[in-house]
């Protein structure tokens, strides 16, 4: 089973700054099978990025996904107040889906 | 508008059983694989199970294999999760989610399952 490790655990930033969230896999992941989600307290997760770099419907272009192999990054440019939330990466492989443990982006 | 509405969550004793349902609308349910994902209180997301569009194939996390059964009724646009031999560590919010490529593009609001004596 592929294990995803996200870092940092918490990112403290101010609105207007940029955020870089890392997701590292224990073995190579196909770029087609790497996704990112945002979750706010009391809400269901929302798909942001699929296929490493494709934005889901309605996701603003300040969210950018990149990476390959075992290292993937979600970049959020110009943080808006509504972007402060929990973020999870997720992969598919060998008929299993796994999530990272999450990165919390909090207001500094 | 895509809507997924889970139900069936409850307080159940260890060793007990529960069946969750997820009513889907706003898309052609029979064309899409569907999944259950859970989240223990204050914890991260854990994929539980997936069923293909026609129900021919099912997949499970090792943590629930042999205890949980996923199924669907395409005539009723409904997804199910039969949970047996429940343990305290199964306590979580259970979300149903629609598969998009290899990711989950729509999620329900979740239903809470609490396993406790």
Coordinates of N, CA and C in Angstrom, one line a residue:
Chain A
X1 N 0.8 -1.2 0.0 CA 0.0 0.0 0.0 C 0.9 1.2 0.0
X2 N 0.5 2.2 -0.9 CA 1.3 3.4 -1.0 C 0.9 4.4 0.2
X3 N 1.9 4.8 0.9 CA 1.7 5.8 2.0 C 2.0 7.2 1.5
X4 N 1.1 8.1 1.8 CA 1.4 9.5 1.5 C 1.7 10.3 2.7
X5 N 2.8 11.1 2.7 CA 3.2 11.9 3.8 C 3.2 13.3 3.4
X6 N 2.3 14.1 4.1 CA 2.2 15.5 3.8 C 3.0 16.4 4.8
X7 N 3.6 17.4 4.3 CA 4.3 18.4 5.1 C 4.1 19.8 4.6
X8 N 4.2 20.8 5.5 CA 4.3 20.6 6.9 C 3.0 20.2 7.5
X9 N 2.9 19.9 8.8 CA 1.7 19.6 9.4 C 0.8 20.8 9.5
X10 N 1.4 21.9 9.8 CA 0.7 23.2 9.9 C 1.5 24.3 9.2
X11 N 0.8 25.1 8.5 CA 1.4 26.2 7.8 C 0.7 27.5 8.3
X12 N 1.4 28.4 8.9 CA 0.8 29.7 9.4 C 1.2 30.8 8.5
X13 N 0.2 31.4 7.8 CA 0.5 32.4 6.8 C -0.5 33.5 7.0
X14 N -0.2 34.6 6.3 CA -1.2 35.8 6.3 C -1.9 35.8 4.9
X15 N -3.1 36.4 4.9 CA -3.8 36.6 3.6 C -2.9 37.3 2.7
X16 N -2.9 36.9 1.4 CA -2.1 37.5 0.4 C -0.8 36.8 0.1
X17 N -0.4 36.0 1.1 CA 0.9 35.2 0.9 C 0.6 34.0 0.1
X18 N 1.6 33.3 -0.3 CA 1.5 32.0 -1.0 C 1.9 30.8 -0.1
X19 N 1.2 29.7 -0.4 CA 1.4 28.5 0.4 C 1.9 27.4 -0.6
X20 N 2.9 26.6 -0.1 CA 3.3 25.4 -0.8 C 3.2 24.2 0.1
X21 N 2.3 23.3 -0.3 CA 2.0 22.1 0.5 C 2.6 20.9 -0.2
X22 N 3.3 20.1 0.5 CA 4.0 18.9 0.0 C 3.3 17.6 0.3
X23 N 3.4 16.7 -0.7 CA 2.8 15.4 -0.6 C 3.8 14.4 -1.1
X24 N 4.4 13.6 -0.3 CA 5.4 12.6 -0.7 C 4.9 11.2 -0.6
X25 N 5.1 10.4 -1.7 CA 4.6 9.0 -1.7 C 5.7 8.0 -1.4
X26 N 5.3 6.9 -0.8 CA 6.3 5.9 -0.4 C 6.8 5.1 -1.6
X27 N 6.1 5.2 -2.7 CA 6.5 4.7 -4.0 C 5.9 5.5 -5.1
X28 N 6.4 5.3 -6.3 CA 6.0 6.2 -7.4 C 4.4 6.1 -7.7
X29 N 3.9 7.2 -7.9 CA 2.4 7.4 -8.2 C 2.3 7.9 -9.6
X30 N 1.4 7.3 -10.4 CA 1.1 7.8 -11.7 C 0.5 9.2 -11.5
X31 N 0.9 10.1 -12.4 CA 0.4 11.5 -12.3 C -1.1 11.6 -12.5
X32 N -1.6 10.6 -13.2 CA -3.1 10.6 -13.4 C -3.8 10.4 -12.1
X33 N -3.2 9.8 -11.1 CA -3.9 9.3 -10.0 C -3.6 10.1 -8.7
X34 N -3.2 11.3 -8.8 CA -2.9 12.1 -7.6 C -3.9 13.3 -7.5
X35 N -4.5 13.5 -6.4 CA -5.5 14.5 -6.2 C -5.3 15.3 -4.9
X36 N -5.9 16.5 -4.9 CA -5.9 17.3 -3.7 C -7.3 17.7 -3.3
X37 N -7.6 17.8 -2.0 CA -8.9 18.2 -1.4 C -8.7 19.3 -0.4
X38 N -9.7 20.1 -0.2 CA -9.8 21.1 0.8 C -11.0 20.7 1.7
X39 N -10.7 20.8 3.0 CA -11.8 20.5 4.0 C -11.9 21.6 5.0
X40 N -13.0 22.2 5.2 CA -13.3 23.1 6.3 C -14.0 22.5 7.4
X41 N -13.9 23.0 8.7 CA -14.5 22.3 9.8 C -16.0 22.1 9.6
X42 N -16.5 20.9 9.9 CA -17.9 20.6 9.8 C -18.4 20.4 8.4
X43 N -17.5 20.4 7.4 CA -17.9 20.3 6.0 C -17.3 19.0 5.4
X44 N -17.9 18.6 4.3 CA -17.3 17.5 3.5 C -16.1 18.0 2.8
X45 N -15.2 17.1 2.4 CA -14.0 17.5 1.6 C -14.5 18.0 0.2
X46 N -13.7 18.9 -0.4 CA -14.0 19.4 -1.7 C -12.8 19.1 -2.6
X47 N -13.1 18.5 -3.8 CA -12.0 18.2 -4.7 C -11.5 19.5 -5.3
X48 N -10.1 19.7 -5.2 CA -9.5 20.9 -5.8 C -8.8 20.6 -7.1
X49 N -8.0 19.5 -7.1 CA -7.0 19.2 -8.2 C -7.1 17.7 -8.4
X50 N -7.2 17.2 -9.6 CA -7.1 15.8 -10.0 C -6.1 15.6 -11.1
X51 N -5.6 14.4 -11.2 CA -4.6 14.2 -12.3 C -3.4 15.1 -12.1
X52 N -3.0 15.3 -10.8 CA -1.8 16.1 -10.4 C -2.0 17.6 -10.6
X53 N -2.6 18.0 -11.8 CA -2.5 19.5 -12.1 C -3.8 20.0 -12.7
X54 N -4.9 19.2 -12.9 CA -6.1 19.6 -13.4 C -7.0 20.2 -12.3
X55 N -7.5 21.4 -12.5 CA -8.4 22.0 -11.5 C -9.8 21.4 -11.7
X56 N -10.5 21.1 -10.6 CA -11.8 20.6 -10.6 C -12.8 21.8 -11.0
X57 N -14.0 21.5 -11.3 CA -15.0 22.5 -11.7 C -15.1 23.6 -10.6
X58 N -15.0 24.8 -11.1 CA -15.2 26.0 -10.2 C -14.1 26.3 -9.3
X59 N -12.9 25.6 -9.4 CA -11.8 25.9 -8.5 C -11.0 27.1 -9.1
X60 N -10.7 28.1 -8.4 CA -10.0 29.3 -8.9 C -8.5 29.0 -9.3
X61 N -8.0 29.8 -10.2 CA -6.7 29.5 -10.7 C -5.5 29.8 -9.8
X62 N -5.8 30.3 -8.6 CA -4.8 30.5 -7.6 C -4.3 29.1 -7.0
X63 N -5.1 28.1 -7.3 CA -4.7 26.7 -6.8 C -4.0 26.0 -8.0
X64 N -2.8 25.6 -7.7 CA -2.0 24.9 -8.8 C -1.4 23.6 -8.2
X65 N -1.5 22.6 -9.0 CA -0.9 21.3 -8.6 C 0.2 21.0 -9.5
X66 N 1.3 20.4 -9.0 CA 2.4 20.0 -9.8 C 3.1 18.8 -9.2
X67 N 4.1 18.2 -9.9 CA 4.9 17.1 -9.4 C 4.8 15.9 -10.2
X68 N 5.6 14.9 -9.8 CA 5.6 13.6 -10.5 C 6.4 12.6 -9.6
X69 N 6.2 11.3 -10.0 CA 6.9 10.3 -9.3 C 6.4 10.1 -7.8
X70 N 7.3 10.6 -6.9 CA 6.9 10.5 -5.5 C 6.7 11.8 -4.8
X71 N 6.9 12.9 -5.5 CA 6.9 14.3 -4.9 C 5.9 15.2 -5.7
X72 N 4.9 15.6 -4.9 CA 3.8 16.4 -5.5 C 3.6 17.6 -4.6
X73 N 3.1 18.7 -5.2 CA 3.0 20.0 -4.5 C 1.6 20.7 -4.9
X74 N 1.0 21.2 -3.9 CA -0.2 22.1 -4.1 C 0.3 23.5 -3.7
X75 N 0.2 24.4 -4.7 CA 0.5 25.8 -4.4 C -0.7 26.6 -4.4
X76 N -0.8 27.4 -3.4 CA -2.0 28.4 -3.3 C -1.3 29.8 -3.3
X77 N -1.6 30.5 -4.4 CA -1.0 31.8 -4.5 C -2.0 32.8 -3.9
X78 N -1.5 33.9 -3.4 CA -2.4 35.0 -2.9 C -3.6 34.4 -2.0
X79 N -3.2 33.9 -0.9 CA -4.2 33.3 0.0 C -5.4 34.3 0.3
X80 N -6.6 33.7 0.1 CA -7.8 34.5 0.4 C -8.3 33.9 1.8
X81 N -9.1 34.7 2.5 CA -9.6 34.3 3.9 C -10.2 32.9 3.8
X82 N -10.9 32.6 2.7 CA -11.6 31.3 2.6 C -10.7 30.1 2.4
X83 N -9.4 30.4 2.1 CA -8.5 29.3 1.8 C -7.9 28.7 3.1
X84 N -8.1 29.3 4.2 CA -7.6 28.8 5.5 C -8.4 27.6 5.9
X85 N -7.8 26.4 5.8 CA -8.5 25.1 5.9 C -7.5 24.0 6.0
X86 N -8.1 22.7 6.0 CA -7.2 21.5 6.0 C -7.1 21.1 4.5
X87 N -6.0 20.6 4.1 CA -5.8 20.1 2.8 C -5.2 18.6 2.8
X88 N -5.8 17.8 2.0 CA -5.4 16.4 1.9 C -5.0 16.1 0.5
X89 N -3.9 15.3 0.3 CA -3.6 14.7 -1.0 C -4.1 13.2 -1.0
X90 N -4.3 12.7 -2.1 CA -4.9 11.3 -2.3 C -4.4 10.7 -3.5
X91 N -4.1 9.4 -3.4 CA -3.6 8.7 -4.6 C -4.4 7.4 -4.8
X92 N -4.4 6.9 -6.0 CA -4.9 5.6 -6.4 C -3.8 4.7 -6.9
X93 N -3.8 3.4 -6.4 CA -2.9 2.5 -7.0 C -3.2 1.1 -6.5
X94 N -3.1 0.1 -7.3 CA -3.3 -1.3 -6.9 C -4.7 -1.5 -6.3
X95 N -5.7 -0.9 -6.8 CA -7.1 -1.1 -6.3 C -7.3 -0.6 -4.9
X96 N -6.4 0.4 -4.5 CA -6.6 1.0 -3.2 C -6.5 2.5 -3.4
X97 N -7.2 3.2 -2.6 CA -7.1 4.7 -2.6 C -6.6 5.1 -1.2
X98 N -5.6 5.9 -1.1 CA -5.1 6.4 0.2 C -5.0 7.9 0.3
X99 N -5.1 8.4 1.5 CA -5.0 9.9 1.7 C -3.8 10.1 2.6
X100 N -3.2 11.3 2.4 CA -2.2 11.8 3.3 C -2.9 12.2 4.6
X101 N -2.1 12.5 5.6 CA -2.6 12.9 6.9 C -3.1 14.3 7.0
X102 N -2.8 15.1 6.0 CA -3.3 16.5 6.0 C -2.3 17.5 6.4
X103 N -2.5 18.7 5.8 CA -1.8 19.9 6.2 C -2.8 21.0 6.5
X104 N -2.7 21.6 7.7 CA -3.6 22.7 8.1 C -3.0 24.0 7.7
X105 N -3.7 24.8 6.9 CA -3.3 26.2 6.6 C -4.0 27.1 7.5
X106 N -3.3 27.8 8.4 CA -4.0 28.6 9.4 C -3.5 30.1 9.3
X107 N -4.4 31.0 9.8 CA -4.1 32.4 9.7 C -3.0 32.7 10.8
X108 N -2.0 33.4 10.3 CA -0.9 33.8 11.2 C -1.3 35.0 12.0
Chain B
X1 N -28.1 19.6 -10.4 CA -27.1 19.7 -9.3 C -26.9 18.3 -8.7
X2 N -25.7 17.9 -8.6 CA -25.3 16.6 -8.0 C -25.6 16.7 -6.5
X3 N -26.4 15.7 -6.0 CA -26.6 15.6 -4.5 C -26.4 14.1 -4.1
X4 N -25.7 14.0 -2.9 CA -25.5 12.7 -2.3 C -26.0 12.9 -0.8
X5 N -26.9 12.0 -0.4 CA -27.5 12.2 0.9 C -27.4 10.9 1.7
X6 N -26.5 10.8 2.6 CA -26.3 9.6 3.4 C -27.3 9.5 4.6
X7 N -27.5 8.3 5.0 CA -28.4 8.1 6.2 C -28.0 6.8 6.8
X8 N -28.6 6.5 8.0 CA -28.4 5.2 8.6 C -27.4 5.3 9.8
X9 N -26.6 6.3 10.0 CA -25.7 6.4 11.1 C -26.4 6.4 12.4
X10 N -25.7 5.8 13.4 CA -26.4 5.6 14.7 C -25.3 5.2 15.7
X11 N -25.8 5.1 17.0 CA -25.0 4.5 18.0 C -25.2 3.0 18.1
X12 N -24.1 2.3 18.0 CA -24.3 0.8 18.0 C -23.2 0.2 18.9
X13 N -23.5 -0.9 19.5 CA -22.6 -1.6 20.4 C -21.5 -2.3 19.7
X14 N -20.3 -2.5 20.3 CA -19.3 -3.3 19.6 C -19.8 -4.7 19.3
X15 N -19.4 -5.1 18.1 CA -19.9 -6.4 17.6 C -21.2 -6.3 16.8
X16 N -21.9 -5.1 16.9 CA -23.1 -4.9 16.2 C -23.0 -4.7 14.7
X17 N -24.2 -4.5 14.1 CA -24.2 -4.2 12.7 C -25.0 -3.0 12.4
X18 N -24.8 -2.4 11.2 CA -25.5 -1.2 10.8 C -25.4 -1.2 9.2
X19 N -26.5 -0.6 8.6 CA -26.4 -0.4 7.2 C -26.6 1.1 6.8
X20 N -25.6 1.6 6.1 CA -25.7 3.0 5.6 C -26.3 3.0 4.2
X21 N -26.9 4.1 3.9 CA -27.5 4.3 2.6 C -27.0 5.7 2.1
X22 N -26.9 5.8 0.8 CA -26.6 7.1 0.1 C -27.5 7.2 -1.1
X23 N -28.4 8.2 -1.0 CA -29.3 8.5 -2.1 C -28.6 9.5 -3.0
X24 N -28.5 9.2 -4.3 CA -27.9 10.0 -5.3 C -28.9 10.7 -6.2
X25 N -28.6 11.9 -6.7 CA -29.5 12.6 -7.6 C -28.6 13.6 -8.4
X26 N -29.1 14.0 -9.5 CA -28.5 15.1 -10.3 C -27.4 14.6 -11.3
X27 N -27.3 13.2 -11.4 CA -26.4 12.7 -12.4 C -26.8 11.2 -12.7
X28 N -26.3 10.7 -13.7 CA -26.7 9.3 -14.1 C -25.9 8.3 -13.2
X29 N -26.5 8.0 -12.1 CA -25.9 7.1 -11.1 C -25.3 5.9 -11.6
X30 N -25.9 5.2 -12.5 CA -25.5 3.9 -13.0 C -24.2 4.0 -13.9
X31 N -23.8 5.2 -14.2 CA -22.6 5.4 -15.0 C -21.3 5.6 -14.2
X32 N -21.4 5.7 -12.9 CA -20.3 6.0 -12.1 C -20.0 5.0 -11.0
X33 N -18.7 4.8 -10.8 CA -18.3 4.1 -9.6 C -18.5 5.0 -8.4
X34 N -18.8 4.4 -7.2 CA -19.1 5.1 -6.0 C -18.3 4.5 -4.9
X35 N -18.0 5.4 -3.9 CA -17.2 5.0 -2.8 C -17.7 5.4 -1.4
X36 N -17.2 4.8 -0.4 CA -17.4 5.3 1.0 C -16.0 5.7 1.5
X37 N -15.9 6.8 2.2 CA -14.7 7.4 2.8 C -15.2 7.8 4.2
X38 N -14.3 7.5 5.2 CA -14.7 7.8 6.6 C -13.7 8.7 7.2
X39 N -14.1 9.4 8.3 CA -13.2 10.3 9.0 C -13.5 10.2 10.5
X40 N -12.6 9.6 11.3 CA -12.8 9.5 12.7 C -12.7 10.9 13.3
X41 N -13.4 11.1 14.5 CA -13.4 12.4 15.1 C -12.0 13.0 15.2
X42 N -11.8 14.2 14.7 CA -10.6 14.9 14.8 C -9.4 14.3 14.0
X43 N -9.7 13.4 13.1 CA -8.7 12.7 12.3 C -8.8 13.0 10.9
X44 N -7.9 12.3 10.1 CA -7.9 12.5 8.6 C -8.9 11.6 7.9
X45 N -8.8 11.6 6.6 CA -9.7 10.9 5.7 C -9.2 9.5 5.5
X46 N -10.1 8.5 5.5 CA -9.7 7.1 5.3 C -10.6 6.5 4.2
X47 N -10.1 6.1 3.1 CA -11.0 5.4 2.1 C -11.4 4.0 2.7
X48 N -12.7 3.7 2.5 CA -13.2 2.4 3.0 C -13.5 1.4 1.9
X49 N -14.2 1.8 0.9 CA -14.7 0.8 -0.1 C -15.1 1.5 -1.4
X50 N -15.1 0.8 -2.5 CA -15.5 1.3 -3.8 C -16.2 0.2 -4.5
X51 N -17.3 0.6 -5.3 CA -18.0 -0.3 -6.2 C -18.1 0.3 -7.5
X52 N -17.9 -0.6 -8.6 CA -17.9 -0.1 -9.9 C -19.3 0.3 -10.3
X53 N -19.4 0.9 -11.5 CA -20.7 1.4 -11.9 C -21.8 0.4 -12.0
X54 N -21.5 -0.8 -12.5 CA -22.5 -1.8 -12.6 C -22.6 -2.7 -11.4
X55 N -21.7 -2.5 -10.4 CA -21.7 -3.3 -9.2 C -20.9 -4.6 -9.4
X56 N -20.2 -4.8 -10.5 CA -19.5 -6.1 -10.8 C -18.3 -6.3 -9.9
X57 N -17.6 -5.2 -9.6 CA -16.4 -5.3 -8.8 C -16.5 -4.4 -7.6
X58 N -15.9 -4.9 -6.5 CA -15.9 -4.2 -5.2 C -14.5 -4.2 -4.7
X59 N -14.1 -3.2 -3.9 CA -12.8 -3.1 -3.4 C -12.9 -2.5 -1.9
X60 N -12.0 -3.0 -1.1 CA -12.1 -2.7 0.3 C -10.7 -2.3 0.9
X61 N -10.7 -1.4 1.9 CA -9.5 -1.2 2.7 C -9.3 -2.4 3.6
X62 N -8.0 -2.7 3.9 CA -7.7 -3.9 4.7 C -8.4 -3.8 6.0
X63 N -8.6 -2.6 6.5 CA -9.2 -2.4 7.9 C -10.6 -2.9 8.0
X64 N -11.3 -3.0 6.8 CA -12.8 -3.4 6.9 C -13.1 -4.6 6.1
X65 N -12.1 -5.2 5.4 CA -12.3 -6.3 4.5 C -12.8 -7.5 5.4
X66 N -13.9 -8.1 4.9 CA -14.4 -9.3 5.6 C -15.5 -8.9 6.6
X67 N -15.6 -7.6 6.9 CA -16.6 -7.1 7.9 C -17.7 -6.2 7.2
X68 N -17.2 -5.4 6.2 CA -18.1 -4.5 5.5 C -18.4 -5.0 4.1
X69 N -19.6 -4.7 3.6 CA -20.0 -5.0 2.2 C -20.6 -3.8 1.6
X70 N -20.1 -3.4 0.4 CA -20.6 -2.3 -0.3 C -21.5 -2.9 -1.4
X71 N -22.6 -2.2 -1.7 CA -23.5 -2.6 -2.8 C -24.2 -1.4 -3.3
X72 N -25.0 -1.6 -4.4 CA -25.7 -0.5 -5.0 C -27.0 -1.0 -5.6
X73 N -28.0 -0.2 -5.7 CA -29.2 -0.5 -6.5 C -29.4 0.6 -7.5
X74 N -29.0 0.4 -8.7 CA -29.0 1.4 -9.8 C -30.5 1.8 -10.1
X75 N -31.4 0.9 -9.9 CA -32.8 1.3 -10.1 C -33.3 2.3 -9.1
X76 N -32.7 2.3 -8.0 CA -33.1 3.3 -6.9 C -32.1 4.4 -6.7
X77 N -31.0 4.4 -7.5 CA -30.0 5.4 -7.4 C -29.4 5.5 -5.9
X78 N -29.2 4.3 -5.4 CA -28.8 4.3 -4.0 C -27.6 3.4 -3.8
X79 N -26.6 3.9 -3.0 CA -25.4 3.1 -2.6 C -25.6 2.7 -1.1
X80 N -25.1 1.5 -0.8 CA -25.2 1.0 0.5 C -23.8 0.6 1.1
X81 N -23.8 0.5 2.4 CA -22.6 -0.1 3.1 C -23.1 -0.8 4.3
X82 N -23.0 -2.2 4.2 CA -23.4 -3.0 5.3 C -22.2 -3.2 6.2
X83 N -22.3 -2.9 7.4 CA -21.2 -2.9 8.4 C -21.5 -3.9 9.5
X84 N -20.7 -5.0 9.6 CA -20.9 -6.0 10.6 C -19.7 -6.0 11.5
X85 N -19.8 -6.7 12.6 CA -18.7 -6.9 13.6 C -18.0 -5.5 13.9
X86 N -18.8 -4.5 14.2 CA -18.3 -3.2 14.4 C -17.4 -3.1 15.6
X87 N -16.4 -2.3 15.5 CA -15.4 -2.0 16.5 C -15.4 -0.6 16.9
X88 N -14.8 -0.3 18.0 CA -14.7 1.1 18.5 C -14.0 2.0 17.4
X89 N -13.0 1.4 16.8 CA -12.2 2.2 15.8 C -13.0 2.4 14.5
X90 N -14.2 1.9 14.4 CA -15.0 2.2 13.2 C -15.8 3.5 13.4
X91 N -15.7 4.0 14.6 CA -16.4 5.3 14.9 C -15.9 6.4 14.0
X92 N -16.8 7.0 13.2 CA -16.4 8.0 12.3 C -17.6 8.6 11.6
X93 N -17.4 9.7 10.9 CA -18.4 10.2 9.9 C -18.1 9.4 8.6
X94 N -19.1 8.9 8.0 CA -19.0 8.1 6.8 C -19.6 8.9 5.7
X95 N -18.8 9.2 4.7 CA -19.2 10.0 3.5 C -19.3 9.0 2.3
X96 N -20.3 9.2 1.5 CA -20.3 8.6 0.2 C -19.8 9.6 -0.8
X97 N -19.1 9.1 -1.8 CA -18.5 10.0 -2.8 C -18.5 9.4 -4.2
X98 N -18.6 10.2 -5.2 CA -18.7 9.8 -6.6 C -17.3 9.8 -7.2
X99 N -16.9 8.8 -7.9 CA -15.6 8.7 -8.5 C -15.5 9.5 -9.8
X100 N -14.4 10.2 -9.9 CA -14.1 11.0 -11.1 C -12.6 10.7 -11.5
X101 N -12.4 10.0 -12.5 CA -11.1 9.4 -12.9 C -10.6 8.6 -11.7
X102 N -9.7 9.0 -10.9 CA -9.3 8.2 -9.7 C -9.5 9.0 -8.5
X103 N -10.2 10.2 -8.6 CA -10.5 11.0 -7.4 C -12.0 11.1 -7.1
X104 N -12.4 11.8 -6.1 CA -13.8 11.9 -5.7 C -14.3 13.3 -5.9
X105 N -15.2 13.5 -6.8 CA -15.5 14.9 -7.2 C -16.8 15.4 -6.5
X106 N -17.6 14.6 -6.0 CA -18.8 15.0 -5.2 C -18.9 14.1 -4.0
X107 N -19.2 14.8 -2.8 CA -19.3 14.1 -1.5 C -20.7 14.5 -0.9
X108 N -21.2 13.5 -0.1 CA -22.3 13.8 0.7 C -21.9 14.6 1.9
X109 N -22.9 14.9 2.8 CA -22.6 15.6 4.0 C -22.1 14.7 5.2
X110 N -22.3 13.4 4.9 CA -21.8 12.4 5.9 C -22.9 12.0 6.9
X111 N -22.7 10.8 7.5 CA -23.5 10.3 8.5 C -22.6 9.7 9.6
X112 N -23.0 10.0 10.9 CA -22.1 9.6 12.0 C -22.4 8.2 12.5
X113 N -21.4 7.4 12.6 CA -21.5 6.1 13.2 C -20.7 6.1 14.5
X114 N -21.3 5.7 15.6 CA -20.6 5.7 16.9 C -20.7 4.3 17.4
X115 N -19.6 3.6 17.6 CA -19.5 2.3 18.2 C -19.1 2.4 19.6
X116 N -20.0 2.1 20.5 CA -19.7 2.2 21.9 C -20.7 1.4 22.8
X117 N -20.2 1.0 23.9 CA -21.1 0.3 24.8 C -21.7 1.2 25.9

